[in-house]
């Protein structure tokens, strides 16, 4: 007899505390395979945290190596490739492969199992937003045709999530606000359109901040909403300066 669902969740929680995110993913995948693809809130959050940490580490590594590669390339005579530059490029491509594998892994889980089983409302918005996020990460470092395909998949996922959120979630709900923030980042970082990013962020920010701030700021969901609203405000300031 294998471990119970509660035991699998306990091990996943311990793994998250120990920052062993591969183990978290393994436990949640076992729950999906052996029990139910309809995860409860705690299970869903554990999965989200695990993939977020796995990809954040790799994305940060990629940015560092990409910057070093550009610096080395600027020092290298045109038409030549130094040994150092070749090694840096080799490392960047290795990180890209690892990052692509992680992103494709969660996208596959979302598309094949989690989204088809998702309940109407927040759960569907949450998973559709995740799908948009990981296609966005793939688009960030992909090249040419592949980049455009990932960007289009990300856009479609965000649009689906946003439409569903507008129909089912309160305007101050943290999942809806988090979606608006990431969708705006997509327009800024992937589509290179600070105008559209500002429009989306502003439409989500206006009228909601006052409604949220008038509520009990000690409630966990209200704290989450306030944090996201602050991020929206910070991005609006930065992007508005770019437009000016």
mmCIF file of C-alpha atoms in Angstrom:
data_model
loop_
_atom_site.group_PDB
_atom_site.id
_atom_site.type_symbol
_atom_site.label_atom_id
_atom_site.label_comp_id
_atom_site.label_asym_id
_atom_site.label_seq_id
_atom_site.Cartn_x
_atom_site.Cartn_y
_atom_site.Cartn_z
ATOM 1 C CA UNK A 1 0.000 0.000 0.000
ATOM 2 C CA UNK A 2 1.427 3.340 -1.088
ATOM 3 C CA UNK A 3 1.390 6.628 0.804
ATOM 4 C CA UNK A 4 -1.902 8.441 1.300
ATOM 5 C CA UNK A 5 -2.680 11.778 -0.305
ATOM 6 C CA UNK A 6 -2.140 13.539 3.026
ATOM 7 C CA UNK A 7 1.280 11.886 3.381
ATOM 8 C CA UNK A 8 2.299 12.941 -0.139
ATOM 9 C CA UNK A 9 1.293 16.527 0.659
ATOM 10 C CA UNK A 10 3.259 16.409 3.928
ATOM 11 C CA UNK A 11 6.408 15.265 2.087
ATOM 12 C CA UNK A 12 5.841 17.992 -0.534
ATOM 13 C CA UNK A 13 5.565 20.612 2.209
ATOM 14 C CA UNK A 14 8.769 19.364 3.851
ATOM 15 C CA UNK A 15 10.529 19.418 0.475
ATOM 16 C CA UNK A 16 9.365 23.007 -0.147
ATOM 17 C CA UNK A 17 10.702 24.072 3.269
ATOM 18 C CA UNK A 18 14.027 22.421 2.408
ATOM 19 C CA UNK A 19 13.993 24.081 -1.059
ATOM 20 C CA UNK A 20 14.035 20.681 -2.774
ATOM 21 C CA UNK A 21 11.667 21.722 -5.545
ATOM 22 C CA UNK A 22 12.158 18.644 -7.745
ATOM 23 C CA UNK A 23 10.836 16.579 -4.837
ATOM 24 C CA UNK A 24 7.819 18.888 -4.470
ATOM 25 C CA UNK A 25 6.987 18.402 -8.151
ATOM 26 C CA UNK A 26 7.416 14.639 -7.846
ATOM 27 C CA UNK A 27 4.965 14.416 -4.917
ATOM 28 C CA UNK A 28 2.299 16.559 -6.620
ATOM 29 C CA UNK A 29 2.642 14.600 -9.862
ATOM 30 C CA UNK A 30 2.085 11.400 -7.864
ATOM 31 C CA UNK A 31 -1.117 12.909 -6.416
ATOM 32 C CA UNK A 32 -2.321 13.780 -9.935
ATOM 33 C CA UNK A 33 -1.492 10.314 -11.268
ATOM 34 C CA UNK A 34 -2.794 8.219 -8.366
ATOM 35 C CA UNK A 35 -5.589 10.296 -6.846
ATOM 36 C CA UNK A 36 -7.012 13.277 -8.710
ATOM 37 C CA UNK A 37 -5.983 15.961 -11.220
ATOM 38 C CA UNK A 38 -8.314 18.345 -9.383
ATOM 39 C CA UNK A 39 -5.822 19.680 -6.841
ATOM 40 C CA UNK A 40 -6.921 21.474 -3.683
ATOM 41 C CA UNK A 41 -5.608 24.967 -2.985
ATOM 42 C CA UNK A 42 -2.580 23.916 -0.882
ATOM 43 C CA UNK A 43 -1.473 21.330 -3.460
ATOM 44 C CA UNK A 44 -1.880 23.820 -6.289
ATOM 45 C CA UNK A 45 0.175 26.441 -4.446
ATOM 46 C CA UNK A 46 2.951 23.939 -3.706
ATOM 47 C CA UNK A 47 3.160 23.068 -7.413
ATOM 48 C CA UNK A 48 3.195 26.741 -8.402
ATOM 49 C CA UNK A 49 5.910 27.634 -5.871
ATOM 50 C CA UNK A 50 8.091 24.702 -6.958
ATOM 51 C CA UNK A 51 8.040 25.545 -10.671
ATOM 52 C CA UNK A 52 8.403 29.265 -9.974
ATOM 53 C CA UNK A 53 11.578 28.659 -7.955
ATOM 54 C CA UNK A 54 12.984 26.171 -10.475
ATOM 55 C CA UNK A 55 12.498 28.566 -13.368
ATOM 56 C CA UNK A 56 13.523 31.721 -11.470
ATOM 57 C CA UNK A 57 16.911 30.195 -10.689
ATOM 58 C CA UNK A 58 17.474 29.226 -14.325
ATOM 59 C CA UNK A 59 16.164 32.544 -15.706
ATOM 60 C CA UNK A 60 18.520 34.475 -13.440
ATOM 61 C CA UNK A 61 21.422 32.249 -14.520
ATOM 62 C CA UNK A 62 20.511 32.781 -18.167
ATOM 63 C CA UNK A 63 20.426 36.584 -17.785
ATOM 64 C CA UNK A 64 23.861 36.617 -16.133
ATOM 65 C CA UNK A 65 25.470 34.413 -18.790
ATOM 66 C CA UNK A 66 23.698 36.279 -21.615
ATOM 67 C CA UNK A 67 25.082 39.587 -20.284
ATOM 68 C CA UNK A 68 28.593 38.126 -19.994
ATOM 69 C CA UNK A 69 28.328 36.789 -23.553
ATOM 70 C CA UNK A 70 27.411 40.232 -24.894
ATOM 71 C CA UNK A 71 30.276 41.827 -22.982
ATOM 72 C CA UNK A 72 32.725 39.262 -24.356
ATOM 73 C CA UNK A 73 31.328 39.653 -27.886
ATOM 74 C CA UNK A 74 31.859 43.426 -27.717
ATOM 75 C CA UNK A 75 35.551 42.817 -26.973
ATOM 76 C CA UNK A 76 35.959 40.268 -29.772
ATOM 77 C CA UNK A 77 37.000 41.408 -33.237
ATOM 78 C CA UNK A 78 34.205 41.152 -35.858
ATOM 79 C CA UNK A 79 34.210 37.841 -37.741
ATOM 80 C CA UNK A 80 36.198 36.006 -35.062
ATOM 81 C CA UNK A 81 35.225 33.816 -32.107
ATOM 82 C CA UNK A 82 37.470 33.575 -29.071
ATOM 83 C CA UNK A 83 37.683 30.431 -26.954
ATOM 84 C CA UNK A 84 36.116 32.354 -24.021
ATOM 85 C CA UNK A 85 33.145 33.484 -26.095
ATOM 86 C CA UNK A 86 32.569 29.962 -27.407
ATOM 87 C CA UNK A 87 32.556 28.563 -23.851
ATOM 88 C CA UNK A 88 30.129 31.242 -22.628
ATOM 89 C CA UNK A 89 27.759 30.504 -25.525
ATOM 90 C CA UNK A 90 27.971 26.800 -24.773
ATOM 91 C CA UNK A 91 26.960 27.474 -21.152
ATOM 92 C CA UNK A 92 24.088 29.741 -22.221
ATOM 93 C CA UNK A 93 22.702 27.065 -24.537
ATOM 94 C CA UNK A 94 22.953 24.479 -21.764
ATOM 95 C CA UNK A 95 20.916 26.714 -19.428
ATOM 96 C CA UNK A 96 18.397 27.348 -22.235
ATOM 97 C CA UNK A 97 17.874 23.598 -22.667
ATOM 98 C CA UNK A 98 17.346 23.086 -18.930
ATOM 99 C CA UNK A 99 14.938 26.025 -18.711
ATOM 100 C CA UNK A 100 13.004 24.884 -21.783
ATOM 101 C CA UNK A 101 12.654 21.387 -20.296
ATOM 102 C CA UNK A 102 11.227 22.744 -17.027
ATOM 103 C CA UNK A 103 8.789 25.085 -18.808
ATOM 104 C CA UNK A 104 7.614 22.380 -21.222
ATOM 105 C CA UNK A 105 7.179 19.966 -18.311
ATOM 106 C CA UNK A 106 4.703 22.197 -16.450
ATOM 107 C CA UNK A 107 2.939 23.233 -19.676
ATOM 108 C CA UNK A 108 2.388 19.560 -20.513
ATOM 109 C CA UNK A 109 0.991 18.884 -17.023
ATOM 110 C CA UNK A 110 -1.322 21.889 -17.318
ATOM 111 C CA UNK A 111 -2.604 21.090 -20.802
ATOM 112 C CA UNK A 112 -2.988 17.333 -20.415
ATOM 113 C CA UNK A 113 -4.284 17.026 -16.856
ATOM 114 C CA UNK A 114 -4.757 20.115 -14.707
ATOM 115 C CA UNK A 115 -6.702 22.413 -17.053
ATOM 116 C CA UNK A 116 -9.125 19.723 -18.325
ATOM 117 C CA UNK A 117 -10.001 18.885 -14.698
ATOM 118 C CA UNK A 118 -10.093 22.502 -13.442
ATOM 119 C CA UNK A 119 -13.220 23.884 -11.816
ATOM 120 C CA UNK A 120 -14.966 26.934 -13.258
ATOM 121 C CA UNK A 121 -13.683 30.164 -11.695
ATOM 122 C CA UNK A 122 -10.414 30.825 -9.854
ATOM 123 C CA UNK A 123 -8.900 27.388 -10.509
ATOM 124 C CA UNK A 124 -9.251 27.731 -14.279
ATOM 125 C CA UNK A 125 -7.927 31.307 -14.187
ATOM 126 C CA UNK A 126 -4.970 30.191 -12.035
ATOM 127 C CA UNK A 127 -3.941 27.395 -14.409
ATOM 128 C CA UNK A 128 -4.508 29.444 -17.582
ATOM 129 C CA UNK A 129 -2.341 32.205 -16.103
ATOM 130 C CA UNK A 130 0.370 29.636 -15.315
ATOM 131 C CA UNK A 131 0.185 28.393 -18.896
ATOM 132 C CA UNK A 132 0.645 31.959 -20.141
ATOM 133 C CA UNK A 133 3.562 32.515 -17.757
ATOM 134 C CA UNK A 134 5.572 29.471 -18.853
ATOM 135 C CA UNK A 135 5.019 30.072 -22.555
ATOM 136 C CA UNK A 136 6.190 33.644 -21.869
ATOM 137 C CA UNK A 137 9.369 32.338 -20.263
ATOM 138 C CA UNK A 138 9.959 30.123 -23.301
ATOM 139 C CA UNK A 139 9.461 33.128 -25.589
ATOM 140 C CA UNK A 140 11.991 35.188 -23.621
ATOM 141 C CA UNK A 141 14.992 33.194 -24.810
ATOM 142 C CA UNK A 142 13.727 31.383 -27.921
ATOM 143 C CA UNK A 143 14.745 32.482 -31.401
ATOM 144 C CA UNK A 144 12.792 33.719 -34.420
ATOM 145 C CA UNK A 145 9.966 31.379 -35.500
ATOM 146 C CA UNK A 146 9.959 29.419 -32.234
ATOM 147 C CA UNK A 147 9.832 32.650 -30.223
ATOM 148 C CA UNK A 148 6.798 33.898 -32.149
ATOM 149 C CA UNK A 149 4.970 30.585 -31.652
ATOM 150 C CA UNK A 150 5.604 30.610 -27.894
ATOM 151 C CA UNK A 151 4.560 34.271 -27.704
ATOM 152 C CA UNK A 152 1.286 33.522 -29.494
ATOM 153 C CA UNK A 153 0.548 30.586 -27.179
ATOM 154 C CA UNK A 154 1.287 32.805 -24.171
ATOM 155 C CA UNK A 155 -0.995 35.538 -25.506
ATOM 156 C CA UNK A 156 -3.855 33.085 -26.102
ATOM 157 C CA UNK A 157 -3.496 31.646 -22.584
ATOM 158 C CA UNK A 158 -3.486 35.092 -20.977
ATOM 159 C CA UNK A 159 -6.489 36.211 -23.049
ATOM 160 C CA UNK A 160 -8.448 33.108 -22.043
ATOM 161 C CA UNK A 161 -7.534 33.586 -18.376
ATOM 162 C CA UNK A 162 -8.357 37.314 -18.451
ATOM 163 C CA UNK A 163 -11.755 36.809 -20.087
ATOM 164 C CA UNK A 164 -12.620 34.083 -17.575
ATOM 165 C CA UNK A 165 -11.386 36.206 -14.637
ATOM 166 C CA UNK A 166 -13.560 39.140 -15.716
ATOM 167 C CA UNK A 167 -16.589 36.832 -15.649
ATOM 168 C CA UNK A 168 -15.925 34.935 -12.439
ATOM 169 C CA UNK A 169 -13.613 36.840 -10.067
ATOM 170 C CA UNK A 170 -14.017 40.039 -8.096
ATOM 171 C CA UNK A 171 -11.947 42.985 -9.397
ATOM 172 C CA UNK A 172 -9.793 42.978 -6.243
ATOM 173 C CA UNK A 173 -9.181 39.217 -6.180
ATOM 174 C CA UNK A 174 -5.428 38.502 -5.936
ATOM 175 C CA UNK A 175 -5.545 35.864 -8.706
ATOM 176 C CA UNK A 176 -7.218 38.326 -11.077
ATOM 177 C CA UNK A 177 -4.783 41.110 -10.137
ATOM 178 C CA UNK A 178 -1.787 38.760 -10.462
ATOM 179 C CA UNK A 179 -2.994 37.765 -13.904
ATOM 180 C CA UNK A 180 -3.320 41.432 -14.949
ATOM 181 C CA UNK A 181 0.224 42.111 -13.720
ATOM 182 C CA UNK A 182 1.762 39.190 -15.623
ATOM 183 C CA UNK A 183 -0.294 39.898 -18.762
ATOM 184 C CA UNK A 184 0.977 43.497 -18.694
ATOM 185 C CA UNK A 185 4.565 42.208 -18.291
ATOM 186 C CA UNK A 186 3.968 40.021 -21.365
ATOM 187 C CA UNK A 187 3.045 43.078 -23.449
ATOM 188 C CA UNK A 188 6.081 44.965 -22.165
ATOM 189 C CA UNK A 189 8.746 42.244 -22.286
ATOM 190 C CA UNK A 190 7.623 40.008 -25.156
ATOM 191 C CA UNK A 191 5.574 42.293 -27.424
ATOM 192 C CA UNK A 192 7.774 45.309 -26.622
ATOM 193 C CA UNK A 193 4.719 47.507 -26.180
ATOM 194 C CA UNK A 194 4.895 49.663 -23.021
ATOM 195 C CA UNK A 195 1.740 51.446 -24.235
ATOM 196 C CA UNK A 196 -0.390 48.286 -24.130
ATOM 197 C CA UNK A 197 1.279 47.196 -20.892
ATOM 198 C CA UNK A 198 0.391 50.544 -19.283
ATOM 199 C CA UNK A 199 -3.181 50.403 -20.578
ATOM 200 C CA UNK A 200 -3.748 46.933 -19.107
ATOM 201 C CA UNK A 201 -2.048 47.743 -15.795
ATOM 202 C CA UNK A 202 -3.910 51.041 -15.420
ATOM 203 C CA UNK A 203 -7.307 49.505 -16.192
ATOM 204 C CA UNK A 204 -6.656 46.885 -13.494
ATOM 205 C CA UNK A 205 -5.310 49.416 -10.994
ATOM 206 C CA UNK A 206 -7.891 52.202 -11.306
ATOM 207 C CA UNK A 207 -10.835 51.846 -9.013
ATOM 208 C CA UNK A 208 -9.569 48.663 -7.407
ATOM 209 C CA UNK A 209 -6.915 50.041 -5.070
ATOM 210 C CA UNK A 210 -9.393 52.087 -3.075
ATOM 211 C CA UNK A 211 -11.890 49.232 -2.844
ATOM 212 C CA UNK A 212 -9.199 46.831 -1.644
ATOM 213 C CA UNK A 213 -7.563 49.269 0.776
ATOM 214 C CA UNK A 214 -10.887 49.932 2.493
ATOM 215 C CA UNK A 215 -11.090 46.284 3.527
ATOM 216 C CA UNK A 216 -9.322 44.475 6.355
ATOM 217 C CA UNK A 217 -5.644 44.792 5.412
ATOM 218 C CA UNK A 218 -4.724 41.958 7.809
ATOM 219 C CA UNK A 219 -6.630 39.331 5.830
ATOM 220 C CA UNK A 220 -4.159 37.175 3.789
ATOM 221 C CA UNK A 221 -5.970 37.655 0.466
ATOM 222 C CA UNK A 222 -6.140 41.431 1.021
ATOM 223 C CA UNK A 223 -2.411 41.544 1.798
ATOM 224 C CA UNK A 224 -1.749 39.644 -1.428
ATOM 225 C CA UNK A 225 -3.944 42.056 -3.399
ATOM 226 C CA UNK A 226 -2.214 45.092 -1.878
ATOM 227 C CA UNK A 227 1.227 43.704 -2.757
ATOM 228 C CA UNK A 228 0.182 43.093 -6.364
ATOM 229 C CA UNK A 229 -1.381 46.562 -6.617
ATOM 230 C CA UNK A 230 1.918 48.058 -5.462
ATOM 231 C CA UNK A 231 3.777 46.090 -8.149
ATOM 232 C CA UNK A 232 1.273 47.300 -10.754
ATOM 233 C CA UNK A 233 1.821 50.873 -9.593
ATOM 234 C CA UNK A 234 5.632 50.522 -9.704
ATOM 235 C CA UNK A 235 5.518 49.078 -13.225
ATOM 236 C CA UNK A 236 3.135 51.808 -14.379
ATOM 237 C CA UNK A 237 5.603 54.461 -13.234
ATOM 238 C CA UNK A 238 8.535 52.777 -15.038
ATOM 239 C CA UNK A 239 6.644 52.065 -18.252
ATOM 240 C CA UNK A 240 5.132 55.563 -18.382
ATOM 241 C CA UNK A 241 8.661 57.003 -18.247
ATOM 242 C CA UNK A 242 9.649 54.779 -21.183
ATOM 243 C CA UNK A 243 6.749 56.099 -23.259
ATOM 244 C CA UNK A 244 7.622 59.712 -22.409
#
